[in-house]
Short mmCIF file of C-alpha atoms and ligand atoms in Angstrom, two decimals:
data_model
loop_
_atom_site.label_atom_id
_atom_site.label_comp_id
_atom_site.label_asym_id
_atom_site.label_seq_id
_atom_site.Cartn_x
_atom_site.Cartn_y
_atom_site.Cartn_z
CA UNK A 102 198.56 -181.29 -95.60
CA UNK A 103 201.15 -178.50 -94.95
CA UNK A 104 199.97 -175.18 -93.50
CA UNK A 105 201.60 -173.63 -96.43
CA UNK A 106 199.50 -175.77 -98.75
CA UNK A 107 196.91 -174.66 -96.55
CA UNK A 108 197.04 -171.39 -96.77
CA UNK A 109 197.53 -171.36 -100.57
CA UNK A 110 194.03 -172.87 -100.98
CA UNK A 111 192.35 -170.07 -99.07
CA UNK A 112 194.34 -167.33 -101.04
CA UNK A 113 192.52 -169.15 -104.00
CA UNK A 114 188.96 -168.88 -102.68
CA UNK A 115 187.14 -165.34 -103.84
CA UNK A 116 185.33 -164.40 -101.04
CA UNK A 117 186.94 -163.93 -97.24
CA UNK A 118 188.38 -166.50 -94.86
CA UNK A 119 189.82 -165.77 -91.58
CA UNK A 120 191.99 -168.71 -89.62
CA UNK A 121 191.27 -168.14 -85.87
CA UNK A 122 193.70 -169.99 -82.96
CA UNK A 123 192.60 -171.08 -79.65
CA UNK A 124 193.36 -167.67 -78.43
CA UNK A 125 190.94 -165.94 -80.81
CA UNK A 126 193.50 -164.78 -82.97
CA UNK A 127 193.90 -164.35 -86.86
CA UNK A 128 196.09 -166.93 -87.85
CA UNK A 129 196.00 -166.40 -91.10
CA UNK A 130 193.97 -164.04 -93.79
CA UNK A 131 193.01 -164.97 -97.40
CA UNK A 132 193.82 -161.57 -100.19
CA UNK A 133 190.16 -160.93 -99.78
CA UNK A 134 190.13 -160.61 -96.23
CA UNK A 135 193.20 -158.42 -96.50
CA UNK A 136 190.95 -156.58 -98.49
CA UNK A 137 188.03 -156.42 -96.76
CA UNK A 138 189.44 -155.31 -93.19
CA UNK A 139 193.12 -154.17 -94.62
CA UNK A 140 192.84 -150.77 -94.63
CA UNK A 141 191.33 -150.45 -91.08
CA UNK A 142 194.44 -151.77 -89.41
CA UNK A 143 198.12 -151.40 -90.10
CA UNK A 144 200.73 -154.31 -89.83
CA UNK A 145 198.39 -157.27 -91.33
CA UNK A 146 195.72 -159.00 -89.40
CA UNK A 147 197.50 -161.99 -88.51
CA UNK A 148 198.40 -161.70 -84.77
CA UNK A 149 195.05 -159.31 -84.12
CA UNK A 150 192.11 -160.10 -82.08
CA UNK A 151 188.97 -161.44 -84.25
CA UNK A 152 186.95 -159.65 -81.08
CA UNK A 153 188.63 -156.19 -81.96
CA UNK A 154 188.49 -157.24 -86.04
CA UNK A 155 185.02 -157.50 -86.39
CA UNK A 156 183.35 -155.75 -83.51
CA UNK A 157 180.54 -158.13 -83.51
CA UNK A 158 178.99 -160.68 -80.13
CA UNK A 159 177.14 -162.04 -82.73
CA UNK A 160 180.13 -163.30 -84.73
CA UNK A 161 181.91 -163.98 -81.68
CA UNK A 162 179.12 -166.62 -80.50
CA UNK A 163 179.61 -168.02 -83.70
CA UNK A 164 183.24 -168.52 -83.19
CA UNK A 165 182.87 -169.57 -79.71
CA UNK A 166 180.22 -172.30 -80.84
CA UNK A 167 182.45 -174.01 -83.27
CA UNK A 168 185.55 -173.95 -80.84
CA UNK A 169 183.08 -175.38 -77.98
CA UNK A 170 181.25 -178.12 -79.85
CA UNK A 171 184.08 -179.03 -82.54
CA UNK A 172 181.77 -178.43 -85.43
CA UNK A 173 180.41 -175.80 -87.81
CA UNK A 174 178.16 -172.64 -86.89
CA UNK A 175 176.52 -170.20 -89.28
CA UNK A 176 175.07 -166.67 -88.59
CA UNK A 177 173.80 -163.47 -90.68
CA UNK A 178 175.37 -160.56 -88.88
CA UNK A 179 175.75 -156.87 -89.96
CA UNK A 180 179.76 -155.87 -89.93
CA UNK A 181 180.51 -152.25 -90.72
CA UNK A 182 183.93 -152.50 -92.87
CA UNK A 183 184.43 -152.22 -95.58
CA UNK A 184 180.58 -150.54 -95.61
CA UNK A 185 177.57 -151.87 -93.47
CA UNK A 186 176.48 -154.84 -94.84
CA UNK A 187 175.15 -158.44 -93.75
CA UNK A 188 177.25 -161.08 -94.05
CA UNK A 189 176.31 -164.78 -93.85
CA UNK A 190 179.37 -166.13 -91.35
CA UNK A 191 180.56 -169.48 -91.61
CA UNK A 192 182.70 -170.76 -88.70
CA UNK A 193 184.58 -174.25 -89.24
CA UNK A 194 185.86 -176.10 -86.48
CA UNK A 195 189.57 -177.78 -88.58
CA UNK A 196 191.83 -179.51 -86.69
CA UNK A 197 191.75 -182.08 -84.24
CA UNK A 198 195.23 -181.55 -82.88
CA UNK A 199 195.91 -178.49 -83.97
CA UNK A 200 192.62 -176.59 -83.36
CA UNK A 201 191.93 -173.80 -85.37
CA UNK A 202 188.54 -172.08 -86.77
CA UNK A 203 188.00 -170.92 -90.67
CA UNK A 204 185.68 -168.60 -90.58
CA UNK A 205 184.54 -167.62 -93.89
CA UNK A 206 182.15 -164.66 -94.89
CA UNK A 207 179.60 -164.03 -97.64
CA UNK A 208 177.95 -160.98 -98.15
CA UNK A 209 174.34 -161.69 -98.53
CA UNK A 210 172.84 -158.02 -98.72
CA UNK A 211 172.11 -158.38 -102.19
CA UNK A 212 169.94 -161.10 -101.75
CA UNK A 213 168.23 -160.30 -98.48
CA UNK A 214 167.16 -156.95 -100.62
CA UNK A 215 165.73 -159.59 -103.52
CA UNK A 216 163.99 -161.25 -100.79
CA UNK A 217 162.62 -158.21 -98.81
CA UNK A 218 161.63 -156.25 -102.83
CA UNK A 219 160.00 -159.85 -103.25
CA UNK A 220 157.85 -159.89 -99.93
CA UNK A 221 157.25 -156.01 -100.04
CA UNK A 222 155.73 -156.43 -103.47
CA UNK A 223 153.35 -159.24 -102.49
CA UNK A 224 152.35 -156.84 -99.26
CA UNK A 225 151.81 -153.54 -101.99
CA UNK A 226 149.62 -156.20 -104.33
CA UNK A 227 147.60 -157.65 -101.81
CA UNK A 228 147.09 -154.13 -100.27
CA UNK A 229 146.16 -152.68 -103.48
CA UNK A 230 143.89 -155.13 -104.56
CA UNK A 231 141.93 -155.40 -100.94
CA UNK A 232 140.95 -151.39 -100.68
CA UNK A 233 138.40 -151.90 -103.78
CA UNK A 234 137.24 -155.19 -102.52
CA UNK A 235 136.59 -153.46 -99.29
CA UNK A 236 134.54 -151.08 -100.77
CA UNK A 237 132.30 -152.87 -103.08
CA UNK A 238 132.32 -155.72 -100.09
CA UNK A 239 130.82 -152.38 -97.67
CA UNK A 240 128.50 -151.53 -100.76
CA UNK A 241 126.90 -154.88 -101.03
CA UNK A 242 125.74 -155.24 -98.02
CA UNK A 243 124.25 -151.36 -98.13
CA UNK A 244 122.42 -152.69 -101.31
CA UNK A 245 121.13 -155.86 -99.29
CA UNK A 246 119.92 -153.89 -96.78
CA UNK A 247 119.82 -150.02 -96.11
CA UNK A 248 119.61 -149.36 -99.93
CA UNK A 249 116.92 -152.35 -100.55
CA UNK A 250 114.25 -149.96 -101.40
CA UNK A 251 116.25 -146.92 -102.58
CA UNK A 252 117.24 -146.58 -106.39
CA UNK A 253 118.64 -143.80 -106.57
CA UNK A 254 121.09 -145.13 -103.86
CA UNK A 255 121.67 -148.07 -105.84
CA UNK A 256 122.49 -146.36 -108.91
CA UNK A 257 125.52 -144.57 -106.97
CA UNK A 258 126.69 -147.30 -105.57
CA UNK A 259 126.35 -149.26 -108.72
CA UNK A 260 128.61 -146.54 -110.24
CA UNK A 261 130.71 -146.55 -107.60
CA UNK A 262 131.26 -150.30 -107.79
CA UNK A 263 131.95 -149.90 -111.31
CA UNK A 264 134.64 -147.81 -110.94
CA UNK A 265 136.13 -150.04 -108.12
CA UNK A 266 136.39 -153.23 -110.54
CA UNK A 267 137.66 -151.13 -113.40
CA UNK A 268 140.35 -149.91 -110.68
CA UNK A 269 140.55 -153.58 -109.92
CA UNK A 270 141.02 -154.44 -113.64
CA UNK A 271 143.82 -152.15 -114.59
CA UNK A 272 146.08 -153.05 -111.88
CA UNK A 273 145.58 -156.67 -112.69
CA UNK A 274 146.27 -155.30 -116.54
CA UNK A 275 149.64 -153.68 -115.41
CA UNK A 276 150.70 -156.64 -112.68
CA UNK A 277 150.43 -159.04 -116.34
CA UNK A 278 152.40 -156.34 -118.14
CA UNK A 279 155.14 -156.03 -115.67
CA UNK A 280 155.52 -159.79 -115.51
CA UNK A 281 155.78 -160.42 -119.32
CA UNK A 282 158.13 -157.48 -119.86
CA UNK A 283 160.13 -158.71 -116.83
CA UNK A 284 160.17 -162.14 -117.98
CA UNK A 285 161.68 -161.47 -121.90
CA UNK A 286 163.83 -158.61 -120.28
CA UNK A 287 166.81 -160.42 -121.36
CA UNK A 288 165.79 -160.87 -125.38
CA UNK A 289 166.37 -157.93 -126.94
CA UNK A 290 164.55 -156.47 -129.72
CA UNK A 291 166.07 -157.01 -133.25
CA UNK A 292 163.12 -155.30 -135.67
CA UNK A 293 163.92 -152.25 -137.15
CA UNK A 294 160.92 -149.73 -136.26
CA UNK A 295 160.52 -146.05 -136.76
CA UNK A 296 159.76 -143.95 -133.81
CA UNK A 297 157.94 -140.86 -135.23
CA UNK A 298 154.73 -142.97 -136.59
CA UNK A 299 154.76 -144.65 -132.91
CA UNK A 300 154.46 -141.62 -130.99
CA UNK A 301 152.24 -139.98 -133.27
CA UNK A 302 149.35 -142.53 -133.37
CA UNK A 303 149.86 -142.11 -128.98
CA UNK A 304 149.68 -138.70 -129.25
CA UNK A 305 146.22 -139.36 -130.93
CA UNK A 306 145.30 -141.92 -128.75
CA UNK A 307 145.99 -139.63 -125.59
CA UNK A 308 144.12 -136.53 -127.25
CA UNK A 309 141.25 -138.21 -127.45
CA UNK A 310 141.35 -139.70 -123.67
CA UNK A 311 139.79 -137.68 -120.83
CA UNK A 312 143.04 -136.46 -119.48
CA UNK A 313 144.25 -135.08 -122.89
CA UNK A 314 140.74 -133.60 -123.44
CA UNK A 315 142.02 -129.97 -122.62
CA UNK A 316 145.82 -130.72 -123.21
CA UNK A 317 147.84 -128.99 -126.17
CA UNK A 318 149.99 -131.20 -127.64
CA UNK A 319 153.26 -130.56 -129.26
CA UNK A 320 154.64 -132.57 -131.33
CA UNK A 321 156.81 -131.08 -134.58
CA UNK A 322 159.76 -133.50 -135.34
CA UNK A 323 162.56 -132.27 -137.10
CA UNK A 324 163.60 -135.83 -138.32
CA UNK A 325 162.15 -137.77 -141.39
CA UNK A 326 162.35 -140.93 -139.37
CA UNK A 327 163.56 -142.27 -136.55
CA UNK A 328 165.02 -145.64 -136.36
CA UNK A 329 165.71 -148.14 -133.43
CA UNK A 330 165.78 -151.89 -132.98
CA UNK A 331 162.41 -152.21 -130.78
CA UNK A 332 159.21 -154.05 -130.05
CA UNK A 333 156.13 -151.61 -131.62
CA UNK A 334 153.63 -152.78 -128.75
CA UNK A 335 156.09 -152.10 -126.09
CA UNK A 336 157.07 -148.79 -127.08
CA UNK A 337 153.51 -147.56 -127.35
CA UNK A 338 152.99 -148.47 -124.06
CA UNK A 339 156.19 -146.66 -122.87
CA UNK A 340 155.09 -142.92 -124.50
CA UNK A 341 151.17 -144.03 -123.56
CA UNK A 342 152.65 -143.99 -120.11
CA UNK A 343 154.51 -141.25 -119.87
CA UNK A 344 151.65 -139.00 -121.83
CA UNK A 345 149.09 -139.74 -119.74
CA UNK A 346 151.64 -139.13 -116.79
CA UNK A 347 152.10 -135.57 -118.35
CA UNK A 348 148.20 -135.15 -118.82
CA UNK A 349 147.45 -136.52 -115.77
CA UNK A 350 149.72 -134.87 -113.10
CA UNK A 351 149.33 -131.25 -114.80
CA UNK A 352 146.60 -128.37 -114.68
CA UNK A 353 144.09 -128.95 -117.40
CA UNK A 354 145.09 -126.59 -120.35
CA UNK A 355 148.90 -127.27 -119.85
CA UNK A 356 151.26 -128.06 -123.06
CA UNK A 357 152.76 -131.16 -123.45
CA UNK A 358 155.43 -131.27 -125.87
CA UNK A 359 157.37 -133.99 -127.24
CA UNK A 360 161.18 -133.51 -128.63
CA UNK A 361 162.83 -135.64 -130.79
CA UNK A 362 166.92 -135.55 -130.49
CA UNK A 363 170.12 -137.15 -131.78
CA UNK A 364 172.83 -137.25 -129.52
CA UNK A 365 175.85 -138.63 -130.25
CA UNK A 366 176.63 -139.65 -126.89
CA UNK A 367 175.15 -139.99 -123.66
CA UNK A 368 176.09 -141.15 -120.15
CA UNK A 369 176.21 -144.89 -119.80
CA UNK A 370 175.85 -145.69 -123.67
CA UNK A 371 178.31 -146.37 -125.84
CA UNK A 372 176.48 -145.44 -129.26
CA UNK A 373 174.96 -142.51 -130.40
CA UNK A 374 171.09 -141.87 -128.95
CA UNK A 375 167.78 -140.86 -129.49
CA UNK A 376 166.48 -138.49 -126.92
CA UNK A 377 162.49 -138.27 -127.03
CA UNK A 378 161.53 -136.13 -124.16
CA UNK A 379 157.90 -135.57 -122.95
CA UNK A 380 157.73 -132.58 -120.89
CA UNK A 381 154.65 -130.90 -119.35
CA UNK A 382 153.51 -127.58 -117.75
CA UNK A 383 152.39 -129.47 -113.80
CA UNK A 384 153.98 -128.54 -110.95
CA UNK A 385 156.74 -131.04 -110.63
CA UNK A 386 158.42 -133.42 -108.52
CA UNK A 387 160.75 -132.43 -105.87
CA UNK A 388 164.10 -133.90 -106.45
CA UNK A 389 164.16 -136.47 -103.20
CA UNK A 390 161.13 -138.21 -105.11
CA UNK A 391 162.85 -138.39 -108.60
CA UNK A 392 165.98 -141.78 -108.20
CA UNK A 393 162.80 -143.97 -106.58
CA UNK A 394 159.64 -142.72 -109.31
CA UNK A 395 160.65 -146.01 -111.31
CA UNK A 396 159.70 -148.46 -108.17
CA UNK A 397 156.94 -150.52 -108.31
CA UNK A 398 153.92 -148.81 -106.33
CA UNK A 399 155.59 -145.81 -105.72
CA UNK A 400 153.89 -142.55 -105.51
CA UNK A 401 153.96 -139.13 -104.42
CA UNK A 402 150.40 -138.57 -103.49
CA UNK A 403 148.90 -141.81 -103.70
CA UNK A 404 145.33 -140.60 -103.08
CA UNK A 405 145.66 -138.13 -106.31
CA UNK A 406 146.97 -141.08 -108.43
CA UNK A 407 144.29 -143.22 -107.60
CA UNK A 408 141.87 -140.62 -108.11
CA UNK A 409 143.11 -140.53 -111.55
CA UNK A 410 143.17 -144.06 -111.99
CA UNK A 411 146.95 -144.71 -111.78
CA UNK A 412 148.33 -147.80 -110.16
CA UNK A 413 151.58 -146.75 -109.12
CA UNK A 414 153.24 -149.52 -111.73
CA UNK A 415 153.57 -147.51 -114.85
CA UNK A 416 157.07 -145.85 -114.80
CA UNK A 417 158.35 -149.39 -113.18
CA UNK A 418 156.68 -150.59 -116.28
CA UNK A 419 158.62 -148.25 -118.67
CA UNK A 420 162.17 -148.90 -117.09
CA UNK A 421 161.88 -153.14 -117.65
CA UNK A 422 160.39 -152.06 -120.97
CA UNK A 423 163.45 -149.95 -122.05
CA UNK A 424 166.68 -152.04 -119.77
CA UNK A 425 164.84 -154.77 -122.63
CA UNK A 426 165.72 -152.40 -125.34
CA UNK A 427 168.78 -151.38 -123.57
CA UNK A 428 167.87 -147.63 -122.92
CA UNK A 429 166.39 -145.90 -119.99
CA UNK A 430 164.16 -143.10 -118.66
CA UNK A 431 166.00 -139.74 -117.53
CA UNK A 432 163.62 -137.83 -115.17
CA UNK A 433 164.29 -133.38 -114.99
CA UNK A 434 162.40 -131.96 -112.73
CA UNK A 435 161.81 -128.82 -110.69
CA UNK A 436 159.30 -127.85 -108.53
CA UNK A 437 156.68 -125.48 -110.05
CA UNK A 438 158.69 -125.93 -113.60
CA UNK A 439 157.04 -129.29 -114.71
CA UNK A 440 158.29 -132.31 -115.31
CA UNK A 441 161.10 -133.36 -118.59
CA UNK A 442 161.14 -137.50 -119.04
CA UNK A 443 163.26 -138.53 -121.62
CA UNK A 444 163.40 -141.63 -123.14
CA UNK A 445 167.31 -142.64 -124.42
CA UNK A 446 167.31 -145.28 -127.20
CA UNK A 447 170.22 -146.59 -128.46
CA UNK A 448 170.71 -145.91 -132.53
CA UNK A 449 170.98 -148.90 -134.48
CA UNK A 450 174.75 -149.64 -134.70
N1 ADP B 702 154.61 -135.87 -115.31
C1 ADP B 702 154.53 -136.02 -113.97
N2 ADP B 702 154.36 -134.96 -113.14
C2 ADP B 702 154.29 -135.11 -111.80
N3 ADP B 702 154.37 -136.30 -111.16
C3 ADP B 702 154.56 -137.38 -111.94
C4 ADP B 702 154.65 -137.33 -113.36
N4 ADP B 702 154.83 -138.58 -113.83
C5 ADP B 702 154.84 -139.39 -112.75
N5 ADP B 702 154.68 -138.69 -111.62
C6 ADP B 702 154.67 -139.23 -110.24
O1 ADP B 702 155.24 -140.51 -110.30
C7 ADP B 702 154.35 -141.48 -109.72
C8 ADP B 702 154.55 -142.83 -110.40
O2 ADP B 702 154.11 -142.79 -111.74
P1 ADP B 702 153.57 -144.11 -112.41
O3 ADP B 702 154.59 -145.17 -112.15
O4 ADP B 702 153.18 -143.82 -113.81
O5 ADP B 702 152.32 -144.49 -111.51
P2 ADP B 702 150.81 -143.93 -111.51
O6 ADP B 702 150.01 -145.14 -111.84
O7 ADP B 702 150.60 -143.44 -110.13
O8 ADP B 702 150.69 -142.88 -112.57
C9 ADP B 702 152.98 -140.87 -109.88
O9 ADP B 702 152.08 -141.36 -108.91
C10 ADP B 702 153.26 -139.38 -109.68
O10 ADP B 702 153.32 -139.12 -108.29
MG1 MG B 703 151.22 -143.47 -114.65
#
């Protein structure tokens, strides 16, 4: 094969190749390698240092490796340019006579973050589920022995224990929720519902709940109906959620008020929008908190949303439940000004 021929394959390939001589020199760059480390050097990279290029020993051993033992090496390293990122390097010991090193590069980020959300998740789970089951574990024993002959003792820590399984039960509820919405994500809904009859039966649900008990509720629509392609179930669940959020994270006797709105655009939609916003009286969330609120297990206080029986999965819960319906969750929030989440549904087209 010519060089020329060569070098036309590699402009084909989409992701990066470098050709390296014996003197650890580009030989020849691929467009996306032009690309990638173009703009930090004038006059083209053939001719330039790999060393200097990539500012890496790791990447250099890699190199080295191939050159040394005639055959292929492979190593994850972190190169700054374009941005910091990981990239898995490939370097390919070529030609015989001629010896030269491809050196192609992958960037892998995306999936070391799948693999690192995957492993953190299992770690949250685990942890979650193991506090309760240390606690009615610690209370069994009491009952076995300290407690034997003590029932008013028991009945405490019979109450206690009940409130640890329930605890138990309701993240085992939400783990099952998240997994079903996650896994029909990509079917969307094609039923035609109405809105205004779904939110009004949660508003009763919520009012009648413990955390509504001393909540006003406000909810005066100005439309006859409101129409979107959606699952019934699902978008219970989404304003159940984000009620009891409003209950739940506010001082008892706060208003909670729910707006319906047309819009006939919004950011990142290209059809007109309903807006239903749920917005309470609490104390809100400081802005740092508000791009990572719809992560699995994440909190702001996690001792005060245990203590009112959250599990951290809701609003995670809520955004797979409305990417299926392809809408999403706007969070406004200032401190001491209560919290605005608004729910964006595409109108039926
Ligand atoms: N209306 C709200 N006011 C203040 N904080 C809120 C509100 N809604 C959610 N949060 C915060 O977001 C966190 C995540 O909410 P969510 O996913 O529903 O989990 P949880 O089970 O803890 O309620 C809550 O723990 C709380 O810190
Ligand atoms: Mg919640």
């Amino acid at each position: 094969m010519q060089l020329g021929d060569l070098h036309l394959i590699l402009d084909a390939i989409d992701e990066p190749v470098l050709l390296i001589n014996t003197d650890r020199r580009i030989a020849h760059a691929n467009a996306p390698a032009q690309t990638m480390f173009g703009e930090s050097l004038r006059g083209g990279l053939v001719g330039q240092s790999f060393v200097r290029l990539v500012r890496n020993p790791d990447a250099l051993k890699c190199v080295e490796q191939a050159f040394e033992e005639k055959a292929r090496a492979r190593a994850d390293v972190q190169l700054l340019v374009p941005q910091t990122a990981t990239y898995r390097l490939t370097a390919i010991y070529l030609d015989r006579e001629n010896p030269v090193v491809a050196v192609t590069l992958k960037d892998v980020t995306p999936l070391l973050q799948a693999a690192q959300m995957r492993s953190d998740f299992v770690a949250n789970v685990s942890h979650e589920l193991r506090s309760p089951l240390t606690t009615m574990t610690g209370i069994i024993e009491t009952l076995q022995g300290a407690a034997r002959d003590d029932p008013q003792a028991q009945t405490r820590f019979l109450e206690i224990m009940q409130r640890e399984a329930a605890r138990m039960d309701r993240l085992i509820g939400d783990l099952l929720s998240l997994s079903r919405v996650e896994s029909e994500e990509r079917i969307r809904p094609t039923h035609q519902l109405d809105l205004i009859p779904v939110i009004a039966a949660v508003v009763a649900t919520v009012r009648e709940r413990p955390e509504g008990e001393d909540r006003e509720f406000v909810f005066a629509p100005e439309f006859e109906e409101c129409i979107v392609c959606g699952d019934a179930d699902q978008l219970t669940q989404v304003f159940q959620n984000l009620l009891e959020n409003a209950c739940k994270y506010s001082k008892a006797g706060g208003k909670v008020t729910i707006h319906v709105e047309a819009r006939k655009s919004a950011p990142r939609f290209t059809s007109a929008v309903w807006a239903v916003s749920v917005a309470d009286e609490g104390e809100g969330i400081a802005e740092e908190h508000i791009p990572r609120l719809q992560e699995r297990f994440y909190r702001i206080d996690s001792g005060r949303s245990r203590r009112v029986g959250g599990t951290g999965l809701g609003l995670a819960i809520v955004k797979h439940i409305l990417n299926r319906h392809r809408g999403r969750l706007h969070i406004a929030s200032a401190p001491g000004k209560g919290v605005c989440m608004t729910v964006l549904l595409p109108v039926p087209g």
